XYZ file of C-alpha atoms in Angstrom:
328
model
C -13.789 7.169 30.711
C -14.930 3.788 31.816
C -18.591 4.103 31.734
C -17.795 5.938 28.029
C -16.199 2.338 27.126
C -18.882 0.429 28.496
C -21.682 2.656 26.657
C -20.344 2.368 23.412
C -19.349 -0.557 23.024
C -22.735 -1.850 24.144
C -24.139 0.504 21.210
C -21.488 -0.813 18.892
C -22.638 -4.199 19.251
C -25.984 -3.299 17.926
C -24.956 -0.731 15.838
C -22.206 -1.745 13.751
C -23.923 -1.561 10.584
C -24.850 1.699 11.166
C -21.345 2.961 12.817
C -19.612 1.889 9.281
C -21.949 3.351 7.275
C -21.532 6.794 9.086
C -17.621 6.162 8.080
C -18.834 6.044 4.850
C -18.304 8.974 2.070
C -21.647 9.511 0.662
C -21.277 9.358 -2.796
C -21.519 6.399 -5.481
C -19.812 2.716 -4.618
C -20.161 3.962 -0.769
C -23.280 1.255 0.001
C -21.678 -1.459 -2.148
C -18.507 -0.853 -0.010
C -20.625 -1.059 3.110
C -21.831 -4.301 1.893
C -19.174 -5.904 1.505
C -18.018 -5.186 5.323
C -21.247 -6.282 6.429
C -21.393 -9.836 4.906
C -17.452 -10.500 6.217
C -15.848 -9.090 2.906
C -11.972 -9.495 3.010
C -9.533 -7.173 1.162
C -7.032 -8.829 -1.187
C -3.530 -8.701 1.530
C -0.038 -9.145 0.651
C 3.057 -8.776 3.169
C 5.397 -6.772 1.488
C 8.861 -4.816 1.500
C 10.720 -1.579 0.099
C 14.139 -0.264 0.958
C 14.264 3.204 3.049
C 17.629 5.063 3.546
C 19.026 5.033 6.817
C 19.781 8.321 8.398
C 21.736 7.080 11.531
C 24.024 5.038 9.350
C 24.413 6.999 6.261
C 24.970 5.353 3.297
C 23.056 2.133 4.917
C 19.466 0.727 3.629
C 16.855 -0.298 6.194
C 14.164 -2.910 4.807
C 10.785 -1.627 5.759
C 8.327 -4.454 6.167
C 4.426 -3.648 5.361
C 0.865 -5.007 5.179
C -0.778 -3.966 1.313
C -4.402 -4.030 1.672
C -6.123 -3.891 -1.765
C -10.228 -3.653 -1.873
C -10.385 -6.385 -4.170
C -14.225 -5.532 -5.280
C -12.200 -2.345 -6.117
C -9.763 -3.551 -7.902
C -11.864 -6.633 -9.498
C -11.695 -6.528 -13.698
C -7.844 -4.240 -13.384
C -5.970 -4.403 -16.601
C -9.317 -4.128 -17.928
C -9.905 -0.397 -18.319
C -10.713 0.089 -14.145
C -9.427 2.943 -12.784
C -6.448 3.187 -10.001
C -7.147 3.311 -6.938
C -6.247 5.492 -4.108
C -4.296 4.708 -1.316
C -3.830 5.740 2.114
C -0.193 5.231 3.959
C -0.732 4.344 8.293
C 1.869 4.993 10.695
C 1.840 3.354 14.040
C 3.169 5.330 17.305
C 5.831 4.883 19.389
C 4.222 1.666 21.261
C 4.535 -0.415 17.261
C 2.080 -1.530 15.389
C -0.750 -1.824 16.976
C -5.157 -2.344 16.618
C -5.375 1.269 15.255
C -4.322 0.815 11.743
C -6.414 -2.080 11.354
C -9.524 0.090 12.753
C -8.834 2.495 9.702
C -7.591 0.234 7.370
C -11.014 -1.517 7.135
C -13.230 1.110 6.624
C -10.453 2.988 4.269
C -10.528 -0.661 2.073
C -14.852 -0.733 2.442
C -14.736 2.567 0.841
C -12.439 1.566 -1.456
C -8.980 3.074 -0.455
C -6.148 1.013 -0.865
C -4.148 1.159 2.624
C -0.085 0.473 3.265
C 0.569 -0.044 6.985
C 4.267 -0.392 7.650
C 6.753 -1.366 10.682
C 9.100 1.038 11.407
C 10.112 -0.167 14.010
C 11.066 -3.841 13.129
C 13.289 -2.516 10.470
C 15.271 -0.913 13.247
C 15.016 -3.971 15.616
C 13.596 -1.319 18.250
C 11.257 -3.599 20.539
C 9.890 -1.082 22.964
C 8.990 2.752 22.915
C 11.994 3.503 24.880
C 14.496 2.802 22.298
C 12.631 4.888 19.128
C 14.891 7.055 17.148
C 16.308 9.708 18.481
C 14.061 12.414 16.360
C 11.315 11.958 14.369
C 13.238 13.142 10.824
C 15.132 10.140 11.207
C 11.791 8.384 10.120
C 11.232 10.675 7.429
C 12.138 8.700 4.861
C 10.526 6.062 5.297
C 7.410 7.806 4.507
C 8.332 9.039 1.214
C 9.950 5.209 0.268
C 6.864 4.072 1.210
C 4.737 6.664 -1.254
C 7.499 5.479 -4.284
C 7.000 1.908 -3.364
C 2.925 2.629 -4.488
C 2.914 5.011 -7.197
C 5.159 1.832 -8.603
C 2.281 -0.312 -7.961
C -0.076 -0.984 -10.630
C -3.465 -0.829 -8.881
C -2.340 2.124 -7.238
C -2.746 6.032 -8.689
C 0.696 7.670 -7.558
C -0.970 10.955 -7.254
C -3.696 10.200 -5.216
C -2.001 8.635 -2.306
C -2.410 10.145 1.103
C -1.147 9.456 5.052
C -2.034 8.884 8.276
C -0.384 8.526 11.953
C -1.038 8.010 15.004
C 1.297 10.056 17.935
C 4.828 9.379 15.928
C 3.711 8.058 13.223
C 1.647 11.838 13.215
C 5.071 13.646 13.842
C 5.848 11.951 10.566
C 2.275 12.706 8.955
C 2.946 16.557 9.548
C 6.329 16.184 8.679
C 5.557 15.146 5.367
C 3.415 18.009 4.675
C 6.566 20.658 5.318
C 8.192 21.504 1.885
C 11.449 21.320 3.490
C 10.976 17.151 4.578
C 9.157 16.564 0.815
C 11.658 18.406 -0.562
C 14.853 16.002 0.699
C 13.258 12.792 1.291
C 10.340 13.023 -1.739
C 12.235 12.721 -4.778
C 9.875 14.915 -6.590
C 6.699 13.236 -5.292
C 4.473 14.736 -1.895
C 1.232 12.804 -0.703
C -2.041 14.206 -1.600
C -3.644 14.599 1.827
C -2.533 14.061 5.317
C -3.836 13.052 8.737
C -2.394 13.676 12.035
C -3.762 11.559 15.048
C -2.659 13.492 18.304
C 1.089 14.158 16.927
C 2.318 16.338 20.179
C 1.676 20.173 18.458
C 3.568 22.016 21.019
C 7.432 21.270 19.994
C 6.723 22.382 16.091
C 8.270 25.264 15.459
C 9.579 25.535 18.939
C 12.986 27.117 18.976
C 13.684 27.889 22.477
C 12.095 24.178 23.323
C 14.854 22.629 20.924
C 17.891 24.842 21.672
C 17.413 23.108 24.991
C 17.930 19.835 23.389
C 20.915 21.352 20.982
C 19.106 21.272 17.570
C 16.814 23.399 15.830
C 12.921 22.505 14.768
C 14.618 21.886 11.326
C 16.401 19.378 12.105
C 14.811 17.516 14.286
C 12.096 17.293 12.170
C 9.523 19.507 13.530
C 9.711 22.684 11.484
C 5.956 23.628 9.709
C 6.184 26.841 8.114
C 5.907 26.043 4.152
C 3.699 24.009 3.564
C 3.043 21.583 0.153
C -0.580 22.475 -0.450
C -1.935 19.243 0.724
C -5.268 19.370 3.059
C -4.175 18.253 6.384
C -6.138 17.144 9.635
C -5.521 17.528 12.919
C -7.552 15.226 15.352
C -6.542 15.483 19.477
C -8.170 15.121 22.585
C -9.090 17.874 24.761
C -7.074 15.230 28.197
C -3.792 14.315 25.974
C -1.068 14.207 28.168
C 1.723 15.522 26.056
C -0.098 18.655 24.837
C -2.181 18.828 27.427
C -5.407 20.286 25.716
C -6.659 20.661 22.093
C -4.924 24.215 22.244
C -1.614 23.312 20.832
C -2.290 22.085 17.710
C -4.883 24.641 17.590
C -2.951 27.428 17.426
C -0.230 25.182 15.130
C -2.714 25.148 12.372
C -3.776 29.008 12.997
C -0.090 29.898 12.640
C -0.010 28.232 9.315
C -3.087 28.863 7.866
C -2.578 32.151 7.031
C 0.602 32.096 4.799
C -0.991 28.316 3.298
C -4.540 28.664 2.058
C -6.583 27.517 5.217
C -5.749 24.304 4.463
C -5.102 22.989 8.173
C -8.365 21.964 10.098
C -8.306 20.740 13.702
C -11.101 18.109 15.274
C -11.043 17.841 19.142
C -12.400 15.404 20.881
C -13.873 16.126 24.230
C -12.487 14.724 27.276
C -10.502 12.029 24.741
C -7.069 11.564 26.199
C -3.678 10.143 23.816
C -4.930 7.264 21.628
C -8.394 7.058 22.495
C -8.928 5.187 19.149
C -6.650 2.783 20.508
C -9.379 -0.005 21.410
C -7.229 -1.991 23.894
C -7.135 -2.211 27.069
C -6.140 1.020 28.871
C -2.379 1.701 29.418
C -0.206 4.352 31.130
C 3.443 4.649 30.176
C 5.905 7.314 30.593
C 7.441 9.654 27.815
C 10.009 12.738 28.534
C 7.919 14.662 25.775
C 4.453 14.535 27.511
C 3.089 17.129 29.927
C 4.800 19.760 26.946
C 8.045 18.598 27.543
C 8.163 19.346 31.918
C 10.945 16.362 31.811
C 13.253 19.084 30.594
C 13.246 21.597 33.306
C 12.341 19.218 36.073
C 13.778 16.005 35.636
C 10.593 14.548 36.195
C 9.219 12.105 33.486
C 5.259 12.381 32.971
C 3.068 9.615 32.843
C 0.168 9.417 29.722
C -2.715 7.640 30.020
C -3.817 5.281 26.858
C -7.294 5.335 27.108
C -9.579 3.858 24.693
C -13.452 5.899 23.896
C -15.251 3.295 21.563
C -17.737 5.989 20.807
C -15.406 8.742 19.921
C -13.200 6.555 17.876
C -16.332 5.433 15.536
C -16.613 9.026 14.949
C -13.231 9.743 14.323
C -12.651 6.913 12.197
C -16.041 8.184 9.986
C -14.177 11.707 9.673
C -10.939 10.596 8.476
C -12.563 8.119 5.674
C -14.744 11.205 4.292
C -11.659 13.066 4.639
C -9.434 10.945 1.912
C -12.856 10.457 0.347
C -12.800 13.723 -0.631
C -9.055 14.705 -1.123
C -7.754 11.805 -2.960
């Protein structure tokens, strides 16, 4: 995994141009986008806020802090008969916010996708992994406060918004996608495409797994059966350490696909272990979820190894921008 660091980013350094252009829909605006990134272009920013309902105090309001990036070549002339643009919500993992949303977030802007990142975490005043929620449904809504917050916006089309997330944050991606989550937390509104970064497949669904923990897949927030009709992809390495292999979300999407359309693709990255689009220095923490949940019939918490491919993540980040290309 270390010489894969050391090759690419020796190839990103001359290649850059060419690495964004490859994240690059092709279709018309694409090049001016690329442009734009190449000559040190900066998207139009604004630090922003929305309130999110608070499921562990009921009745409370959590303020859910965010970064709004606009792509102001996008968005130059609005008022003016320009269209809306599109926007894309990011989710950081359990670790916080973190170099991966910016990764996306500038490509998403070159191409001229509006992106939201937001800090679930500070809202909660949780400063470490170990003291995340409890289950992932308890982040539900902010999410869906987060998709009202910019269909209110006015540079932003309401109906074209989609997400992503990385490991939590693509519990809550998937999540969103169930008609059960968009149903209680949406208010009427559902996102328009979604993208899961290496969300942990094996719990969804998992009935026995959860009776263990005394709740259901339901309500902890990991039941996918109906889904809204949204596109949604899947990208995992083949070395995660929660699910072990590409083969859990695999057969997630097969078990779905059926009874929704197809509409559930899965990318797997080869020898890519959890966050390998992370492009920081190489961590290895401990979860009770990883190694498909072991913790829970040995008492023995797994380690996961955070380890960044340069050269995988360039691809991966050119996927996901022809993704919401496409579907928003």
């Amino acid at each position: 995994m270390a010489w894969n660091w050391l090759k690419a980013t020796g190839r990103v350094a001359i290649g850059m141009a060419a690495a964004a252009l490859i994240a690059l829909p092709a279709q018309a605006g694409a090049e001016e986008g690329l442009a734009h990134l190449a000559r040190g272009w900066q998207p139009d920013v604004s630090f922003i806020s929305f309130p999110s309902p608070n499921l562990a105090s009921p009745g409370a309001m959590l303020t859910i802090q965010g970064k709004l990036s606009l792509p102001a070549h996008a968005i130059r002339g609005a008022g003016h008969g320009h269209r809306k643009l599109p926007a894309v919500l990011i989710l950081h993992g359990s670790a916080g916010v973190d170099a991966r949303g910016d990764f996306y977030e500038a490509a998403l802007n070159a191409a001229g996708i509006a992106t939201l990142q937001i800090d679930m975490w500070q809202a909660r005043g949780i400063s470490n992994p170990s003291q995340r929620p409890s289950a992932p449904v308890l982040t539900y809504p902010d999410a869906f406060s987060a998709l009202a917050y910019l269909a209110q916006r006015p540079e932003i089309d309401g109906a074209r918004v989609g997400v992503m997330g990385f490991s939590w944050g693509g519990l809550v991606s998937l999540g969103a996608a169930e008609r059960l989550y968009a149903g209680r937390f949406g208010g009427g509104r559902s996102f328009k495409a979604h993208v899961a970064h290496y969300p942990v497949c094996y719990p969804w669904n998992n009935a026995s797994l959860l009776a263990a923990l005394h709740t259901t897949p339901a309500q902890f927030g990991v039941q996918w059966i109906n889904l809204t009709g949204a596109p949604v992809m899947i990208q995992v390495g083949s070395q995660d350490d929660y699910d072990n292999s590409g083969a859990p979300c695999q057969a997630l999407a097969q078990s779905v696909n059926a009874s929704n359309g197809g509409i559930v693709s899965v990318n797997v990255y080869p020898g890519a272990a959890h966050g390998w689009d992370r492009l920081m220095v190489p961590i290895t923490v401990t979860d009770p979820y990883a190694n498909q949940g072991s913790y829970f019939s040995t008492g023995v918490v797994p380690s996961v190894r955070m380890s960044p491919d340069a050269e995988q993540a360039y691809l991966s980040r050119a996927r996901v921008v022809r993704f919401f290309a496409k579907h928003l």
